[in-house]
Amino acid sequence: MTTDSTLSTFGFRFGRNGAHAARTMMLGELRTLFIHQPETATKAGYRREVVEANVLGKPTRKARELAFGHLADLYGLAPELAAFRAFRKLWMQDTDAQPVLALTLALVRDPLLRRSREFMLAKQPGEAVRREELEALLSRDDPGRFSPASLKSFAQNINGTWTQAGFLTGRSRKTRAVPRITPANVTFALFLGYLEGFTGQSLFTSAWMKLLPGTPDELEGLANSASHRGQIVFMSAGGVKEVRFPGYLTPEEEQIRQEVSHVV
């Protein structure tokens, strides 16, 4: 499979901490920023928009710098990162896909949020999701590292992100829900699996596809729709699936991926 160092060049982040120690996935701020910057914008351009132009309406320069820092941690905001580049392309194509697209890339880049993924996906629709359960999960692997107040704040931020993405409903009492997904969400999940070294049928078994609700047939139907929309090339015949992502990687990126990956 693809190594962590190679995945980092594509936009993945590893470690123990993440932006959810301070914020949710900032969906509203991200939408505002993307309205004011084109798909081809550079990281410097995003920074100017947030810090100098104050497009997010923050009260102080320090608050603007912090906001930009959190957004950059969560999403990369750099077209040289393949994961962000694909995300930005798909973002513009499908408004309905945006909440789950944002969650997916935040999971790619935030190890703290990523620790909640299996916990959230194990909950059944309609099942209660208690903040205290999430606090226990976050403290389990490193007991005593965080104060009770910090754990509460982290859990609230993480729950807020899953709520913004449509996986939870409710304010003080959270309940597991089923988010809306679209072909763009399937495209992005398949592409992230591809970056990790999956190909063919195995692309549909990656952790990114498991994030999306739906039966295998439903998800394959969305992949077909994505193919018809030109987001991917998808072919399925005789139980054999082929997925290609023309234009998503530069020749140099494709070569790097092939050198460190194998067929799963």
JSON list of N, CA and C in Angstrom, two decimals, residues 226-252:
[
{"chain": "A", "resi": 226, "resn": "ALA", "atom": "N", "xyz": [-21.55, 9.16, -11.65]},
{"chain": "A", "resi": 226, "resn": "ALA", "atom": "CA", "xyz": [-20.34, 9.98, -11.69]},
{"chain": "A", "resi": 226, "resn": "ALA", "atom": "C", "xyz": [-19.62, 9.82, -13.02]},
{"chain": "A", "resi": 227, "resn": "SER", "atom": "N", "xyz": [-19.63, 8.60, -13.53]},
{"chain": "A", "resi": 227, "resn": "SER", "atom": "CA", "xyz": [-19.00, 8.36, -14.83]},
{"chain": "A", "resi": 227, "resn": "SER", "atom": "C", "xyz": [-19.75, 9.09, -15.94]},
{"chain": "A", "resi": 228, "resn": "HIS", "atom": "N", "xyz": [-21.08, 9.05, -15.89]},
{"chain": "A", "resi": 228, "resn": "HIS", "atom": "CA", "xyz": [-21.87, 9.75, -16.90]},
{"chain": "A", "resi": 228, "resn": "HIS", "atom": "C", "xyz": [-21.67, 11.26, -16.84]},
{"chain": "A", "resi": 229, "resn": "ARG", "atom": "N", "xyz": [-21.34, 11.76, -15.63]},
{"chain": "A", "resi": 229, "resn": "ARG", "atom": "CA", "xyz": [-21.09, 13.20, -15.47]},
{"chain": "A", "resi": 229, "resn": "ARG", "atom": "C", "xyz": [-19.66, 13.59, -15.82]},
{"chain": "A", "resi": 230, "resn": "GLY", "atom": "N", "xyz": [-18.83, 12.62, -16.16]},
{"chain": "A", "resi": 230, "resn": "GLY", "atom": "CA", "xyz": [-17.45, 12.90, -16.52]},
{"chain": "A", "resi": 230, "resn": "GLY", "atom": "C", "xyz": [-16.52, 13.07, -15.35]},
{"chain": "A", "resi": 231, "resn": "GLN", "atom": "N", "xyz": [-16.96, 12.72, -14.15]},
{"chain": "A", "resi": 231, "resn": "GLN", "atom": "CA", "xyz": [-16.10, 12.86, -12.97]},
{"chain": "A", "resi": 231, "resn": "GLN", "atom": "C", "xyz": [-15.06, 11.76, -12.91]},
{"chain": "A", "resi": 232, "resn": "ILE", "atom": "N", "xyz": [-15.40, 10.56, -13.37]},
{"chain": "A", "resi": 232, "resn": "ILE", "atom": "CA", "xyz": [-14.50, 9.42, -13.40]},
{"chain": "A", "resi": 232, "resn": "ILE", "atom": "C", "xyz": [-14.82, 8.61, -14.66]},
{"chain": "A", "resi": 233, "resn": "VAL", "atom": "N", "xyz": [-13.99, 7.62, -14.93]},
{"chain": "A", "resi": 233, "resn": "VAL", "atom": "CA", "xyz": [-14.32, 6.59, -15.91]},
{"chain": "A", "resi": 233, "resn": "VAL", "atom": "C", "xyz": [-14.56, 5.31, -15.12]},
{"chain": "A", "resi": 234, "resn": "PHE", "atom": "N", "xyz": [-15.78, 4.78, -15.20]},
{"chain": "A", "resi": 234, "resn": "PHE", "atom": "CA", "xyz": [-16.14, 3.59, -14.44]},
{"chain": "A", "resi": 234, "resn": "PHE", "atom": "C", "xyz": [-16.76, 2.56, -15.38]},
{"chain": "A", "resi": 235, "resn": "MET", "atom": "N", "xyz": [-16.21, 1.35, -15.32]},
{"chain": "A", "resi": 235, "resn": "MET", "atom": "CA", "xyz": [-16.73, 0.24, -16.12]},
{"chain": "A", "resi": 235, "resn": "MET", "atom": "C", "xyz": [-16.86, -0.99, -15.24]},
{"chain": "A", "resi": 236, "resn": "SER", "atom": "N", "xyz": [-17.97, -1.70, -15.41]},
{"chain": "A", "resi": 236, "resn": "SER", "atom": "CA", "xyz": [-18.22, -2.91, -14.63]},
{"chain": "A", "resi": 236, "resn": "SER", "atom": "C", "xyz": [-18.84, -3.95, -15.54]},
{"chain": "A", "resi": 237, "resn": "ALA", "atom": "N", "xyz": [-18.19, -5.11, -15.60]},
{"chain": "A", "resi": 237, "resn": "ALA", "atom": "CA", "xyz": [-18.70, -6.19, -16.45]},
{"chain": "A", "resi": 237, "resn": "ALA", "atom": "C", "xyz": [-18.20, -7.52, -15.91]},
{"chain": "A", "resi": 238, "resn": "GLY", "atom": "N", "xyz": [-19.10, -8.47, -15.80]},
{"chain": "A", "resi": 238, "resn": "GLY", "atom": "CA", "xyz": [-18.70, -9.80, -15.35]},
{"chain": "A", "resi": 238, "resn": "GLY", "atom": "C", "xyz": [-18.08, -9.82, -13.97]},
{"chain": "A", "resi": 239, "resn": "GLY", "atom": "N", "xyz": [-18.50, -8.92, -13.12]},
{"chain": "A", "resi": 239, "resn": "GLY", "atom": "CA", "xyz": [-17.95, -8.87, -11.78]},
{"chain": "A", "resi": 239, "resn": "GLY", "atom": "C", "xyz": [-16.61, -8.17, -11.68]},
{"chain": "A", "resi": 240, "resn": "VAL", "atom": "N", "xyz": [-16.10, -7.64, -12.78]},
{"chain": "A", "resi": 240, "resn": "VAL", "atom": "CA", "xyz": [-14.82, -6.93, -12.80]},
{"chain": "A", "resi": 240, "resn": "VAL", "atom": "C", "xyz": [-15.09, -5.44, -12.93]},
{"chain": "A", "resi": 241, "resn": "LYS", "atom": "N", "xyz": [-14.50, -4.68, -12.03]},
{"chain": "A", "resi": 241, "resn": "LYS", "atom": "CA", "xyz": [-14.70, -3.24, -12.05]},
{"chain": "A", "resi": 241, "resn": "LYS", "atom": "C", "xyz": [-13.40, -2.53, -12.38]},
{"chain": "A", "resi": 242, "resn": "GLU", "atom": "N", "xyz": [-13.52, -1.48, -13.16]},
{"chain": "A", "resi": 242, "resn": "GLU", "atom": "CA", "xyz": [-12.37, -0.63, -13.48]},
{"chain": "A", "resi": 242, "resn": "GLU", "atom": "C", "xyz": [-12.77, 0.82, -13.25]},
{"chain": "A", "resi": 243, "resn": "VAL", "atom": "N", "xyz": [-11.92, 1.54, -12.53]},
{"chain": "A", "resi": 243, "resn": "VAL", "atom": "CA", "xyz": [-12.16, 2.96, -12.26]},
{"chain": "A", "resi": 243, "resn": "VAL", "atom": "C", "xyz": [-10.90, 3.72, -12.64]},
{"chain": "A", "resi": 244, "resn": "ARG", "atom": "N", "xyz": [-11.06, 4.76, -13.42]},
{"chain": "A", "resi": 244, "resn": "ARG", "atom": "CA", "xyz": [-9.93, 5.63, -13.78]},
{"chain": "A", "resi": 244, "resn": "ARG", "atom": "C", "xyz": [-10.27, 7.07, -13.44]},
{"chain": "A", "resi": 245, "resn": "PHE", "atom": "N", "xyz": [-9.22, 7.86, -13.23]},
{"chain": "A", "resi": 245, "resn": "PHE", "atom": "CA", "xyz": [-9.39, 9.25, -12.81]},
{"chain": "A", "resi": 245, "resn": "PHE", "atom": "C", "xyz": [-8.59, 10.17, -13.73]},
{"chain": "A", "resi": 246, "resn": "PRO", "atom": "N", "xyz": [-9.03, 10.30, -14.99]},
{"chain": "A", "resi": 246, "resn": "PRO", "atom": "CA", "xyz": [-8.27, 11.10, -15.95]},
{"chain": "A", "resi": 246, "resn": "PRO", "atom": "C", "xyz": [-8.18, 12.56, -15.54]},
{"chain": "A", "resi": 247, "resn": "GLY", "atom": "N", "xyz": [-6.97, 13.07, -15.54]},
{"chain": "A", "resi": 247, "resn": "GLY", "atom": "CA", "xyz": [-6.75, 14.47, -15.22]},
{"chain": "A", "resi": 247, "resn": "GLY", "atom": "C", "xyz": [-6.62, 14.79, -13.75]},
{"chain": "A", "resi": 248, "resn": "TYR", "atom": "N", "xyz": [-6.78, 13.80, -12.88]},
{"chain": "A", "resi": 248, "resn": "TYR", "atom": "CA", "xyz": [-6.72, 14.05, -11.45]},
{"chain": "A", "resi": 248, "resn": "TYR", "atom": "C", "xyz": [-5.29, 14.16, -10.93]},
{"chain": "A", "resi": 249, "resn": "LEU", "atom": "N", "xyz": [-4.38, 13.39, -11.50]},
{"chain": "A", "resi": 249, "resn": "LEU", "atom": "CA", "xyz": [-2.99, 13.42, -11.07]},
{"chain": "A", "resi": 249, "resn": "LEU", "atom": "C", "xyz": [-2.09, 13.90, -12.20]},
{"chain": "A", "resi": 250, "resn": "THR", "atom": "N", "xyz": [-1.04, 14.61, -11.84]},
{"chain": "A", "resi": 250, "resn": "THR", "atom": "CA", "xyz": [-0.02, 14.95, -12.82]},
{"chain": "A", "resi": 250, "resn": "THR", "atom": "C", "xyz": [0.76, 13.68, -13.16]},
{"chain": "A", "resi": 251, "resn": "PRO", "atom": "N", "xyz": [1.47, 13.66, -14.28]},
{"chain": "A", "resi": 251, "resn": "PRO", "atom": "CA", "xyz": [2.29, 12.48, -14.59]},
{"chain": "A", "resi": 251, "resn": "PRO", "atom": "C", "xyz": [3.28, 12.15, -13.48]},
{"chain": "A", "resi": 252, "resn": "GLU", "atom": "N", "xyz": [3.83, 13.18, -12.85]},
{"chain": "A", "resi": 252, "resn": "GLU", "atom": "CA", "xyz": [4.79, 12.94, -11.76]},
{"chain": "A", "resi": 252, "resn": "GLU", "atom": "C", "xyz": [4.09, 12.30, -10.56]}
]
